[in-house]
Amino acid sequence: MPDVTTRCVYSSCCAAIDPDLVHYHTAALIALNKLIATWEAAVANGDYAAVPHQLLPRRVVQSVPEFVATPLYKAYAGHFTAYDQPDDYELIPLICAKTTFLEQLFGCIAVQLDDGTYMDGYSWVKHVGYGDGMVENCTKYLGWTFGPDGRPDRDCVGSAAQAAVQQLQPGQACLLENLRLHSGEAASDPEFSQQLAALGDVYVSDAFGVVHREQASVTGVLQHMTACYPGLLLQSELRYLHSTFHTPDRPFGVVIGGAKVRDKIGVLQALVSSADVLLIGGRMAFTFLAAEGVACGRTQIEEDWLEACRAMRECAAARGVKLLLPRDIVVARSLDDDHGCCTVPLTVSCCTPEAPCVPNGCYGLDIGPQTAAAFTDAILGCKTVFWNGPMGRFEVPRFAAGTHAVARAMGRATAAGSTTIVGGGDSVSAINEMQPPPAISYISTGGGASLQLIQGQLLPGIRALAQAATAAS
Ligand SMILES: Nc1ncnc2c1ncn2[C@@H]1O[C@H](COP(=O)(O)OP(=O)(O)O)[C@@H](O)[C@H]1O
Ligand SMILES: O=C(OP(=O)(O)O)[C@H](O)COP(=O)(O)O
């Protein structure tokens, strides 16, 4: 139990304060400071009057030994330890993804209002909204300061960060700049980990979106702190995803798309053995199609995975898994506009060197209407559906129809009583931009992380928390 002078370093995977100012998405929040410790101590002493009442049912942090003792964690660890092979973990280059999960960040703090009462951060964000005034409100209520471009006005390590932390008063929090601006984060540089650790005494790891990464703020820093805790978001993600995917209601469908092909294609190997329906769209689909001999134009494919894709299809056929690939596709000459845009059929039999399905010089940028209809039917036939990764380059309106069709199908499946889960920054953005957004049973803040969880891996960030707990006991 930290004492009341404990400084807490809180890591979160979130978007910028204003979602329009994205580009930093892992912020270190020197947060909660004495507030967390006060709540912890108050709860431990049964002094509930000292605890803001909104926070009573959900303590801000739970100690790792406590967490490890829960049936949830036991089930999780028991199920997954066999897959704990950190040496085999491949470090993947970072892609800056857009995420808009400020709500989750704020869910873990409390804001003192003008009248002296507290509102939990989640309600407060709902109350003040995301748009105009968010930065001003963060400054007014939380004391966070920003540069002219709306970014936190100090780096996450170094003397300015140290000084800001030292000046914090009980209950105050200070927002620091994105960790990922430092190469030491991705490289899991021990020196950078130590610099982060120097900011506080205990660490709350709540960046579920990066918990599958072996990085300084996810694993390295934990070795240098006196105590480490899983944050509320991390716990609730694990709880929900584990309980859903451990024994999913079947048929269990997984829809995969997006652009992080290298990152996610390996996951499909595991899903072929556990899912009943696999729908593959986005750039991911083109490596599978190329493996069948379809010409993919300029679309980037993963040559190293062609043989594995063929094996996956054979394995799916042998297991009776319904694996659907696009049968028609929207192509264009540019990634960023609809120059030369048309819909083309996509089958091995119609694709010849003289008349390739995706014309030379074109990219495949969305699934076509026939594919969208087939994917919709397949989704509606499932009792549990997980979706990660847009079906196309949805940021360009002309290439968004396939993604929106899948989103609508997810909404219809939810309404029909199925459990639907969407994970990943871009997939969630695509849903949020629809009017009205489709109803989804659960939105996860991590695409890659939730995929690896489904696949049965012990995620590096969880392993590090468990190790820190063992070391401390
Ligand atoms: N066929 C495609 N060609 C190019 N980009 C694509 C294609 N399909 C999807 N994308 C891109 O994939 C990105 C999202 O991928 P990813 O990060 O894997 O998803 P998520 O954030 O949901 O986990 C989006 O920027 C989208 O434009
Ligand atoms: O957006 C994120 O993940 P996601 O795209 O898997 O949902 C996280 O910030 C992880 O980013 P990364 O894939 O660059 O490590």
Coordinates of C-alpha atoms in Angstrom, one line a residue, residues 289 292-294 346-352 357:
L289 CA -5.5 -13.2 -52.7
E292 CA -4.1 -17.7 -54.7
G293 CA -2.6 -16.1 -57.8
V294 CA -4.6 -13.0 -58.0
L346 CA -11.8 -10.5 -58.1
T347 CA -11.5 -14.2 -58.7
V348 CA -8.6 -16.4 -59.6
S349 CA -10.3 -17.6 -62.7
C350 CA -10.9 -14.1 -64.2
C351 CA -7.5 -12.8 -63.4
T352 CA -5.0 -13.1 -66.2
C357 CA -8.2 -8.1 -61.5

